[in-house]
Coordinates of C-alpha atoms in Angstrom, one line a residue:
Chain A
X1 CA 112.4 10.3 -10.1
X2 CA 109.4 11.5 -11.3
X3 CA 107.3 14.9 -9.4
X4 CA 109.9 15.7 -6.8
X5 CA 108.4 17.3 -3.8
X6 CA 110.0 19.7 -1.1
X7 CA 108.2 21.1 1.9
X8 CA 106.9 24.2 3.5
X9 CA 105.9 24.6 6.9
X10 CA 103.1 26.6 8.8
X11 CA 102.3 27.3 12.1
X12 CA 100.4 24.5 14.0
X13 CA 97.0 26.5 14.5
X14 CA 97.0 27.8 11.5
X15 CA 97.2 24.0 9.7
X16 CA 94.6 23.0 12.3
X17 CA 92.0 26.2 11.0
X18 CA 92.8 25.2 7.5
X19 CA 92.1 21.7 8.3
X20 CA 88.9 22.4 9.7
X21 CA 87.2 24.6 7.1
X22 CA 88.4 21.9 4.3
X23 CA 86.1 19.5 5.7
X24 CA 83.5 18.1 3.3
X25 CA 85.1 20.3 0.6
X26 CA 87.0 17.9 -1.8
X27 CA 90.3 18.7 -0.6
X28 CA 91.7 15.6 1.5
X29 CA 94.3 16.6 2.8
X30 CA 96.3 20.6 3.9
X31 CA 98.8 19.6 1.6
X32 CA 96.5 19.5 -1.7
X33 CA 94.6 22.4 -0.6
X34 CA 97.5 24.6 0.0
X35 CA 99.2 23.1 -3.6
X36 CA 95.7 24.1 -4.8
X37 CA 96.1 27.5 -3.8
X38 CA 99.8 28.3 -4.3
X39 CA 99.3 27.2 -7.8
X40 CA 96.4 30.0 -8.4
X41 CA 98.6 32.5 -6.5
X42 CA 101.4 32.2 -8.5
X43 CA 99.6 31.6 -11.9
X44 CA 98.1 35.0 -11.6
X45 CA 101.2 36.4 -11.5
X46 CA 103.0 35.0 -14.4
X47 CA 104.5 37.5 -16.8
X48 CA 103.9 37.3 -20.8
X49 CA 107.2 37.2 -22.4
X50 CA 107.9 39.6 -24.7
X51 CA 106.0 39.9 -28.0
X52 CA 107.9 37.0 -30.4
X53 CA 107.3 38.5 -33.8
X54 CA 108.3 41.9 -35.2
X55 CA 106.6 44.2 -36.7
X56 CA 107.4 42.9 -40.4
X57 CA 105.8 39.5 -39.3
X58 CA 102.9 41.3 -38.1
X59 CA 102.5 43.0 -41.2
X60 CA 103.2 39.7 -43.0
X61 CA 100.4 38.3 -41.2
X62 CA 97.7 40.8 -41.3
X63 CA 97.8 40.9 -45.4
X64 CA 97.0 37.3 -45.2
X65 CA 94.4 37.6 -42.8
X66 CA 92.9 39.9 -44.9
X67 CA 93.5 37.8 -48.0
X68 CA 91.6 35.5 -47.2
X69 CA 88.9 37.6 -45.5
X70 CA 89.6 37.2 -42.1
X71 CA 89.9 41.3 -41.5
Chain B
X1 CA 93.0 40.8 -23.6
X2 CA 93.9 37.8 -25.4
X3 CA 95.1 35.3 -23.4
X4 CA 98.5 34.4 -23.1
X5 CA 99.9 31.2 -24.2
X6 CA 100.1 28.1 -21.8
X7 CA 103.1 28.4 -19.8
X8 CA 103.7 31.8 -20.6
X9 CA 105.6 31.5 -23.8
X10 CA 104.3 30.9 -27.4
X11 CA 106.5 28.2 -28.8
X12 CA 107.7 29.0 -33.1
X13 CA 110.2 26.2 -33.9
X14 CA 110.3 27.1 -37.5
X15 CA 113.7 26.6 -39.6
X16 CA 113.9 27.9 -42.7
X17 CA 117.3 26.4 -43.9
X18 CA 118.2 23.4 -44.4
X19 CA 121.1 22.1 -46.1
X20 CA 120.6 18.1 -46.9
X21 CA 123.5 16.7 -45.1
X22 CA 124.1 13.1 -44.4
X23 CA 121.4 12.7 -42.0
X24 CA 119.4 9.6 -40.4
X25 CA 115.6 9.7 -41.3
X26 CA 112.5 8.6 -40.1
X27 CA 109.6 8.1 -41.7
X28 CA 105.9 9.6 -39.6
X29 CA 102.4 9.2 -39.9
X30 CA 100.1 12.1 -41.4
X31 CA 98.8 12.4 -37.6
X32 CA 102.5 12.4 -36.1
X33 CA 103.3 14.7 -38.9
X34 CA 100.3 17.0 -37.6
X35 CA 101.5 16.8 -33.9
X36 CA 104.8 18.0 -34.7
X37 CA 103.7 21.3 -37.1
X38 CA 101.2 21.7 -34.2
X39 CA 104.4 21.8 -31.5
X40 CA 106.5 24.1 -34.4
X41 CA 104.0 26.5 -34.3
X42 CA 102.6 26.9 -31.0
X43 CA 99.3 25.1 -30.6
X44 CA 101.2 22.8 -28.3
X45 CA 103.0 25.7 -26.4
X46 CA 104.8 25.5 -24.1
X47 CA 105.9 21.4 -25.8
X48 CA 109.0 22.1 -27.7
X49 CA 109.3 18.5 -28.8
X50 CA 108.2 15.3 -28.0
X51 CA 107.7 14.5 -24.1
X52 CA 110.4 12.8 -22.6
X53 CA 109.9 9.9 -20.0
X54 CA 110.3 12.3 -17.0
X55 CA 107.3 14.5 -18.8
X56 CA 105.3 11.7 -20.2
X57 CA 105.1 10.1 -16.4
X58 CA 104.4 13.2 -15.1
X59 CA 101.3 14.0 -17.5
X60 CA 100.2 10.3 -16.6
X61 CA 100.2 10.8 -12.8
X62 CA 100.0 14.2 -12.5
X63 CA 97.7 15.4 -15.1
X64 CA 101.0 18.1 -15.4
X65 CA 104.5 18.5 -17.3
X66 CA 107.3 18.1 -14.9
X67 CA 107.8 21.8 -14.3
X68 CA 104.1 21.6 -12.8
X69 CA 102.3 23.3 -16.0
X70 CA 98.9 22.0 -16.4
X71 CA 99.1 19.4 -19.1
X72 CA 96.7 16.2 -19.4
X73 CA 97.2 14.2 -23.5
X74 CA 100.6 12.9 -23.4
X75 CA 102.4 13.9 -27.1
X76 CA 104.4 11.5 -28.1
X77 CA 106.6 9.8 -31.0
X78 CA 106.5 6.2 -31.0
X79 CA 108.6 4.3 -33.6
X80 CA 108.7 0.9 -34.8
X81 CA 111.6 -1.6 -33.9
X82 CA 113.3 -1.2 -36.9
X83 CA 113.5 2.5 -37.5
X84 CA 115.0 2.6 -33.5
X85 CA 117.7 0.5 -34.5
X86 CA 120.7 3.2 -35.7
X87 CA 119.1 6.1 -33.6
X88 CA 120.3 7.0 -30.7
X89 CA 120.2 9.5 -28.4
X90 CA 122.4 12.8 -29.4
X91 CA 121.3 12.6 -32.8
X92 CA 119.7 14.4 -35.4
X93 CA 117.2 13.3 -37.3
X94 CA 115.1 13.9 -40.5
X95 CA 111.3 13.6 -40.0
X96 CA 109.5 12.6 -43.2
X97 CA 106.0 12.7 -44.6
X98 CA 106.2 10.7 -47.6
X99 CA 109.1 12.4 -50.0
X100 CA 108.0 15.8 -47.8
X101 CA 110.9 16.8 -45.2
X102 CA 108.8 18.0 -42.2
X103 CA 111.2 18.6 -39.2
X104 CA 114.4 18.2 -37.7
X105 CA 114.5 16.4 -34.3
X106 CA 117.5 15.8 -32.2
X107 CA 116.6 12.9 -30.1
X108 CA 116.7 13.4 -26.4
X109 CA 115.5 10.6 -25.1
X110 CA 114.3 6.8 -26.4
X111 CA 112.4 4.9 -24.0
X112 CA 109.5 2.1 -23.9
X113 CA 106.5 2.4 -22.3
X114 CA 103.7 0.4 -21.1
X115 CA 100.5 0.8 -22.9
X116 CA 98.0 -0.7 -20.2
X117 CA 99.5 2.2 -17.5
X118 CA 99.0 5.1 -20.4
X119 CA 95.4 3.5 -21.0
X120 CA 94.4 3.1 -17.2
X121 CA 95.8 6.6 -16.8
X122 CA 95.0 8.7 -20.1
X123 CA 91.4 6.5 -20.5
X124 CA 90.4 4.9 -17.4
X125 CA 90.0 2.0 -19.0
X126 CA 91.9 -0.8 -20.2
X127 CA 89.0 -1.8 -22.8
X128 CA 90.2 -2.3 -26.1
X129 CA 86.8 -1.9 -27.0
X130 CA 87.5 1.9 -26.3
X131 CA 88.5 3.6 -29.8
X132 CA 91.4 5.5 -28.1
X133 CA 92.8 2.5 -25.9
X134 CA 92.8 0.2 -29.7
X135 CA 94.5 2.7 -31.2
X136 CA 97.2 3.0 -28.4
X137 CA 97.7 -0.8 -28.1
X138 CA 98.3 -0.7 -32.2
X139 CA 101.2 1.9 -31.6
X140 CA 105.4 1.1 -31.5
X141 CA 106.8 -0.2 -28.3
X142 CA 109.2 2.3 -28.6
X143 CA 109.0 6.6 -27.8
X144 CA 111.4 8.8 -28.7
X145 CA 111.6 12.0 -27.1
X146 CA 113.1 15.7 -28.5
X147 CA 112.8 19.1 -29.5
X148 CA 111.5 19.6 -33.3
X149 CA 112.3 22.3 -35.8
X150 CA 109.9 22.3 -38.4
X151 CA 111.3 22.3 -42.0
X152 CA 108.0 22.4 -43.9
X153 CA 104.4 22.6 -43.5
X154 CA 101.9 19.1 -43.9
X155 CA 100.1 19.7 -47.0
X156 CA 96.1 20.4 -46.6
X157 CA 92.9 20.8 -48.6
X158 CA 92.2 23.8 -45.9
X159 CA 94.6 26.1 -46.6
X160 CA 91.9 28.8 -46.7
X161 CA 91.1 27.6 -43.2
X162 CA 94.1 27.3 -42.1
X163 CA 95.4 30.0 -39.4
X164 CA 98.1 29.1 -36.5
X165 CA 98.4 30.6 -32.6
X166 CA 100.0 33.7 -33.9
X167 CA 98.0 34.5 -36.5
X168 CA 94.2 34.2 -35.1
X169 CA 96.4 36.5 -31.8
X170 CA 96.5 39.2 -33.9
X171 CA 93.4 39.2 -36.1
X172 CA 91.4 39.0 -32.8
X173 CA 93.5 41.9 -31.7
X174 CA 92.8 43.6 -34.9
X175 CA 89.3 43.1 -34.2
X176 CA 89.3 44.4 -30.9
X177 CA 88.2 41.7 -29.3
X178 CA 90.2 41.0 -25.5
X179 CA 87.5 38.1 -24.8
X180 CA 87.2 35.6 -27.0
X181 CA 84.8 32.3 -26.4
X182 CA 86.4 28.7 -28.0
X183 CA 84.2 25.9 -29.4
X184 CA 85.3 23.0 -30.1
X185 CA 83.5 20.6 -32.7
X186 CA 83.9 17.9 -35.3
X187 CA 79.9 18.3 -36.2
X188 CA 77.7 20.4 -38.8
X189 CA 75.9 23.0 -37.0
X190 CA 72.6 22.1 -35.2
X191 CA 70.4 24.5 -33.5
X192 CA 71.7 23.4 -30.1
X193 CA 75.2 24.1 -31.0
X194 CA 73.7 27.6 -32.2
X195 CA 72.6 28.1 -28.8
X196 CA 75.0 27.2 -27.2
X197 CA 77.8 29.5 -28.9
X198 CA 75.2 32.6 -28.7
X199 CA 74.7 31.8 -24.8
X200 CA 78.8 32.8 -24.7
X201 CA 79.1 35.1 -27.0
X202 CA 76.2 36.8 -25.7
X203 CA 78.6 38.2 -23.0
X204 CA 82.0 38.0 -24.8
X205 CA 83.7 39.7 -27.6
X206 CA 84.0 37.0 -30.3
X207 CA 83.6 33.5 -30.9
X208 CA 86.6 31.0 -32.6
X209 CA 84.5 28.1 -34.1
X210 CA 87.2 25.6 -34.5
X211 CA 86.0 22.5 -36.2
X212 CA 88.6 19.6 -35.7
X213 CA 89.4 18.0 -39.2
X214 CA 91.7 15.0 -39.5
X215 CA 91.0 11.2 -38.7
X216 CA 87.2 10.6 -38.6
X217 CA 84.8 7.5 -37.9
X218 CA 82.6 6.2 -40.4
X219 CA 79.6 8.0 -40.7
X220 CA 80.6 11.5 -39.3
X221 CA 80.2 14.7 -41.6
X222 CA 83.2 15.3 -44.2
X223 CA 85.4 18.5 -43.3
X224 CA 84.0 20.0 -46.5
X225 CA 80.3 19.6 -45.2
X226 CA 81.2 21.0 -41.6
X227 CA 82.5 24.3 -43.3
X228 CA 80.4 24.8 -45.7
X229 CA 77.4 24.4 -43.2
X230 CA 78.8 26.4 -40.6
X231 CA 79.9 29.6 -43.6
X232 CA 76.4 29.2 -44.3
X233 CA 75.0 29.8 -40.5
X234 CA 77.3 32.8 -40.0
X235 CA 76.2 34.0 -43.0
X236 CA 72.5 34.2 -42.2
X237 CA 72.7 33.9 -38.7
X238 CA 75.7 35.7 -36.9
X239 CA 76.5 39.4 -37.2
X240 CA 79.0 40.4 -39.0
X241 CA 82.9 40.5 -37.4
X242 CA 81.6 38.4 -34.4
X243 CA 82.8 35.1 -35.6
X244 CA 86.0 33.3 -37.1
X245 CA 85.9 30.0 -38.4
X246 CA 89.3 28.3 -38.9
X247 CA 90.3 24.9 -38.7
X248 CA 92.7 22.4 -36.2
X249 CA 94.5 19.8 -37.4
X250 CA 94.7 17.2 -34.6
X251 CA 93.4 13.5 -34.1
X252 CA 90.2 13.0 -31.5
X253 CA 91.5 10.9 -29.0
X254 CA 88.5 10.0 -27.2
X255 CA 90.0 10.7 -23.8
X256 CA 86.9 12.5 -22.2
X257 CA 88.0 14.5 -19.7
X258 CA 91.3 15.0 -19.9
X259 CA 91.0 15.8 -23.9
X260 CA 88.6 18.1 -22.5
X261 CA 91.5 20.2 -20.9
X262 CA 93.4 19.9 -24.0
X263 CA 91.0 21.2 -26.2
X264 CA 91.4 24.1 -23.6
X265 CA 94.6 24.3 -23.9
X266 CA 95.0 24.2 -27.4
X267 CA 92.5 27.6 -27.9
X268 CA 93.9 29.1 -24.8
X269 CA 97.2 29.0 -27.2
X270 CA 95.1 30.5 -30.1
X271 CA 94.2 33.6 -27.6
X272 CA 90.8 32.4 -26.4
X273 CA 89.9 33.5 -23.0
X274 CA 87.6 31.6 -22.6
X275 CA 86.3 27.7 -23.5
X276 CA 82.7 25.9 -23.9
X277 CA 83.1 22.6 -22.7
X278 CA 80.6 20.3 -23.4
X279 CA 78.3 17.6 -21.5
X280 CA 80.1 14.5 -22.0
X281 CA 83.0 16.3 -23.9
X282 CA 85.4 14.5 -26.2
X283 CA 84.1 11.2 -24.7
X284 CA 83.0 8.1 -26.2
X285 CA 80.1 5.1 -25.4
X286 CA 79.6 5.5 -21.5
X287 CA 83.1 5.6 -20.8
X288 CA 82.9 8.7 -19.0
X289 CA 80.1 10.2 -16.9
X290 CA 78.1 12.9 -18.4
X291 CA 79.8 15.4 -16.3
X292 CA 83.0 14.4 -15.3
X293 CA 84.4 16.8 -18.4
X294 CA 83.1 19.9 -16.1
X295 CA 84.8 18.5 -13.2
X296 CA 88.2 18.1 -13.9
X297 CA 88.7 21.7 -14.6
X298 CA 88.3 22.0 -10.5
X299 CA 91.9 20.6 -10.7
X300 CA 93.4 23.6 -12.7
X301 CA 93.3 27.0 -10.7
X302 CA 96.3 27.3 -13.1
X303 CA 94.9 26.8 -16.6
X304 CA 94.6 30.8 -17.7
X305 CA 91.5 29.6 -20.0
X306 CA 88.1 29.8 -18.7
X307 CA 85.8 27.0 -18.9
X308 CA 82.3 27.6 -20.1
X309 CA 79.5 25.1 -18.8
X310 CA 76.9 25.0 -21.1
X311 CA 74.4 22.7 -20.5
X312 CA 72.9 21.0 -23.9
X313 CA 70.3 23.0 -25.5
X314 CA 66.7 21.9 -26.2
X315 CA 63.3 23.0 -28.2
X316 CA 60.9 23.6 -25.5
X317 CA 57.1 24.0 -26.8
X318 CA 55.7 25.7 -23.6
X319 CA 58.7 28.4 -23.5
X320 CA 58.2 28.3 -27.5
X321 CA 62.4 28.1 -28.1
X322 CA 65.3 26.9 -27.5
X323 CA 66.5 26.6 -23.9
X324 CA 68.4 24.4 -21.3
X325 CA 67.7 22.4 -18.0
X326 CA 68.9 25.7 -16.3
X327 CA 66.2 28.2 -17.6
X328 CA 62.8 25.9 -18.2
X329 CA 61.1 24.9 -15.9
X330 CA 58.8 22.3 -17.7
X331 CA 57.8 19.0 -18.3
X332 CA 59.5 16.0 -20.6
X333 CA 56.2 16.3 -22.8
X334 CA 57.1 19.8 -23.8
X335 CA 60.8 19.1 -24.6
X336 CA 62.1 18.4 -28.0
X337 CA 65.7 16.7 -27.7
X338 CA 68.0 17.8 -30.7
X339 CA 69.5 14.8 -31.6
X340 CA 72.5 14.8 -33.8
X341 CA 71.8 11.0 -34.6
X342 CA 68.4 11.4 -35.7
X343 CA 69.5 14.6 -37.7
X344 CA 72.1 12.3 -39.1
X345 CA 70.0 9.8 -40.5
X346 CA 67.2 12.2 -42.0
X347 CA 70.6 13.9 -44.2
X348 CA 71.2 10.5 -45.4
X349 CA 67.5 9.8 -46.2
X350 CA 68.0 13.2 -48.5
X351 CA 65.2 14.6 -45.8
X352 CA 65.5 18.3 -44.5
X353 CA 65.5 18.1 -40.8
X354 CA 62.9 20.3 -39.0
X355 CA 63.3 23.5 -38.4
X356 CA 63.5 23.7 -34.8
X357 CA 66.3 21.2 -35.1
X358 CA 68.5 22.4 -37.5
X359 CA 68.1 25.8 -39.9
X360 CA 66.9 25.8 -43.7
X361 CA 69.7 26.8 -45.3
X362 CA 72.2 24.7 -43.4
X363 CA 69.9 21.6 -44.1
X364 CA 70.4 22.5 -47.6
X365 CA 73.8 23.2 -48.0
X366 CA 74.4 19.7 -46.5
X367 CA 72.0 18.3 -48.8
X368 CA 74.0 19.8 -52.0
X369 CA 76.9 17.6 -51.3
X370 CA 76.1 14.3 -53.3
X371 CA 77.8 12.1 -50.2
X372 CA 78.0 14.4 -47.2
X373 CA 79.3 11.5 -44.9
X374 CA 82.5 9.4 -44.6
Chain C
X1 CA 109.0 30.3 18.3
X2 CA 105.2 28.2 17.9
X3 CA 105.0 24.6 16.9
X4 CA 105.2 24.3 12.7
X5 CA 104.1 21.8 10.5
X6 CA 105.6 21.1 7.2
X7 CA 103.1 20.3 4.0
X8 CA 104.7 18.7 0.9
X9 CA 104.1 20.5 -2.2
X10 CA 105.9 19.6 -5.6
X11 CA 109.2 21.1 -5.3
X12 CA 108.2 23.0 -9.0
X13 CA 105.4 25.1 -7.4
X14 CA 108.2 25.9 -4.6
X15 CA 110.5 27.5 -7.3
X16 CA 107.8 29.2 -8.9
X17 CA 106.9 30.3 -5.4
X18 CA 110.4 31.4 -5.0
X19 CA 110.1 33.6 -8.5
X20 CA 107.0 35.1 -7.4
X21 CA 108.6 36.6 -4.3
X22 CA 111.5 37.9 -6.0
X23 CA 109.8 39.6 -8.4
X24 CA 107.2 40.6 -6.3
X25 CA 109.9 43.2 -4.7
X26 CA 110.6 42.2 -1.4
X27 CA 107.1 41.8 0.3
X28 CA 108.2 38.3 1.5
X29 CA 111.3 36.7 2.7
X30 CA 110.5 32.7 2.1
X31 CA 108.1 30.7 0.6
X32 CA 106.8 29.8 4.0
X33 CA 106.0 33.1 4.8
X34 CA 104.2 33.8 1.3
X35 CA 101.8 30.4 2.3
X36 CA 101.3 31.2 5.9
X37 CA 100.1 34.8 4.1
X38 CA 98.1 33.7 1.6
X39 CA 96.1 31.0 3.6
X40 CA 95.4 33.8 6.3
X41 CA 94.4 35.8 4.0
X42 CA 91.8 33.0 3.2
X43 CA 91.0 32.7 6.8
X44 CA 90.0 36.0 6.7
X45 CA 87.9 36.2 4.3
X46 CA 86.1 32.7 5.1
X47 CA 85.7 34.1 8.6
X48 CA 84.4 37.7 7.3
X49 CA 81.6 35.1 5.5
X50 CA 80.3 33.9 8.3
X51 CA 79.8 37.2 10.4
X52 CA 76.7 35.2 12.5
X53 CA 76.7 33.1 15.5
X54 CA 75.2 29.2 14.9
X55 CA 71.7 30.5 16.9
X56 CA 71.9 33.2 14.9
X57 CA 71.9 31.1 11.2
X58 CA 69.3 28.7 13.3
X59 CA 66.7 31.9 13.2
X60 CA 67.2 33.2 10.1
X61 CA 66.5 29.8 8.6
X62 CA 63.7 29.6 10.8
X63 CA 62.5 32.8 9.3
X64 CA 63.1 31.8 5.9
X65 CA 60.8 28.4 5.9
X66 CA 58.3 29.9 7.6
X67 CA 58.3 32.4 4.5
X68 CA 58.5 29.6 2.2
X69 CA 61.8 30.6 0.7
X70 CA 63.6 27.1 1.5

């Protein structure tokens, strides 16, 4: 099946203060706003993987760029 | 810094040998042949192949792949009823552009899918009117899904032009540039679109003018004009080392504002940090509200690109330049709308637009191409 | 033990949530607890934006019309 979903779960006041201040925002339900905000949460966080070209491609790369003008 | 590729890995499918075995082939397009150099070498990152029916529903409804990256055009591979018949899933297959062997795909996945649902989703509209929706109605009935390995590069007339994900990430390192503006365009330089890039770069490092070249309509500049006229603004009109003009081989797809976040995307892969999204971006006829390519971005905390709102530039009389809605405060009567249509038609009349619409020398170099439109 | 409720979110995000937390050495033991953090957090700040009582917005708007500012 296509975009599984699992669930979290908060403590009752504090889903009835989030509730409250999404009002008139956009966000029409808890669940979207809280999706919303887990997604930028762990977005900022996401590590670059390691460099994928040595430093003979590099060099490779830079005599072209300057080849055709580019540096 | 230079941003880091969409889903946090940039994606180099490149084989080098290739011994010719006895192996199934199947014959692509020039535009399916660009979609898959553009997955080989990163542009598409983090695609490794075609989209799989799990994927492809999931960009439909979602507006994101499966593993909940931020992903809006669905890339696919359709293929006509003949060439299915033999393939199956497990094998290997050649990809061919004419006698060229572009890529080796091992087919994952071959499934149909239903055009009206792609065109409600992808268009918002089932109009066949709608250039994008035609073309997708004209398509095979048949996908097939799977990673690519490219074997060889599509031949172009812009090899000059041509630089790929990991080469413009480190020339704008070796320029020292760690925020870099994206514009997007398939037009010759007015002076609205030189406002409108100066208005970003005035607060970022560098600016990656990246005209779109590939499939065009009737009566939109050639490639050729588009560079030429825009190495002839930077020439007389940028500083030196603040600009680089290089080209992207992809098809317009006429999808507003989801090719909007696309076109993100794609130069977030290149390094940009940053993206000037138009009014009425990517769209087509009134398809799309003028604005509904700024909102979508709302639905993307996630991207890792950010979107520039630029709102269309204009010649004001009273302010004596070129402004926006944002920073004049006067009258219609004093406003001078650039049109690109009007420009259009005074290049094919062999007139030099004015001035305050487009510059001298770009005028010129336009006019020096015998036919500068398709 | 207060009274929970439980929020769907795509079961992706919830294993990225998951990866954030381990890597993020220990500062959290669940996803749950990483939510109910970061939307406090939120609170908190929303709350910090609003540091005047209704009568007391009612005034200052008062005081800005009457000096032609809105």
């Amino acid at each position: 099946m296509n975009g599984e979903y699992t669930t979290v779960s908060i403590p009752k006041p504090l889903y009835e203060r989030i509730k409250n201040i999404i009002k008139d925002t956009g966000f029409t339900s808890v669940s979207s706003f809280v999706i919303y905000v887990l997604r930028e949460v762990v977005a900022s966080y996401e590590q670059e993987k390691i460099e994928v070209f040595s430093e003979e491609e590099k060099k490779a790369i830079i005599e072209k760029l300057r080849k055709l003008g580019y540096i | 810094m230079v941003s880091k590729p969409h889903g946090g890995k940039l994606i180099r499918r490149i084989k080098r040998d290739f011994e010719k075995e006895d192996i199934q082939t199947l014959e692509v397009s020039l535009e399916q042949a660009l979609d898959i150099e553009n997955i080989c070498r990163g542009v598409f990152s983090p695609l490794e192949g075609f989209l799989d029916r799990n994927n492809y529903l999931s960009v439909l409804e979602n507006k994101r792949l499966s593993n909940d990256i931020p992903w809006t055009i669905p890339i696919i591979l359709d293929v006509s009823n003949q060439s299915i018949d033999g393939l199956k899933e497990g094998d290997d297959v050649l990809l061919k552009y004419y006698d060229r062997n572009i890529a080796l795909m091992n087919i994952e996945e071959i499934y149909q899918w239903d055009k009206k649902q792609y065109a409600r989703y992808i268009y918002g509209t089932t109009d066949p009117e709608h250039p994008g929706v035609s073309k997708i109605y004209k398509m095979n009935d048949y996908l097939v899904a799977g990673k690519l390995e490219l074997l060889n590069s599509v031949p172009t007339r812009f090899e000059r032009y041509t630089l790929w994900p990991i080469e413009t990430r480190i020339l704008f390192r070796e320029r020292g540039w760690r925020t870099i503006v994206g514009f997007q365009t398939r037009n010759a330089p007015h002076r609205g679109h030189e406002y409108v890039q100066k208005a970003a770069l005035t607060f970022v490092d560098g600016l990656f003018v990246n005209p779109l070249v590939g499939w065009k309509k009737k009566g939109d500049y050639k490639d050729d004009v588009i560079l030429a006229a825009y190495e002839t603004l930077i020439k007389h009109y940028y500083p030196r080392d603040v600009v680089v003009l290089a080209v992207l081989r992809t098809s317009m797809r006429y999808a507003g504002p989801r090719e909007a976040v696309h076109h993100a995307i794609m130069r977030k892969n290149f390094g940009c940090t940053h993206f000037i999204i138009g009014r009425d971006h990517a769209g087509v006829g009134n398809y799309y509200g003028p604005y509904d390519a700024w909102k979508i971005f709302q639905e993307f905390p996630d991207l890792g690109i950010t979107p520039l709102f630029i709102r269309e530039a204009f010649y004001c009389k009273k302010c004596d330049g070129m402004v926006n809605e944002k920073i004049c405060p006067h009258n219609e009567e004093y406003r001078i709308h650039i049109s690109g249509t009007n420009i259009r038609r005074m290049l094919l009349n062999g007139e030099r637009p004015p001035e305050y619409m487009m510059r001298r020398e770009v005028a010129e170099t336009i006019l020096s191409f015998e036919n500068p439109f398709m | 033990m207060g009274e929970k409720v439980t929020i769907e979110i795509p079961k992706e995000l919830y294993e990225k949530a998951q990866k954030y937390i381990q890597e993020s050495g220990g500062e959290f033991k669940s996803v749950n607890e990483l939510v109910e953090f970061v939307l406090n957090e939120l609170l908190s700040e929303e709350e910090e934006e609003t540091v005047f009582t209704p009568e007391e917005e009612e005034k200052i708007k008062q005081r800005l019309k009457s000096l032609g500012y809105i």
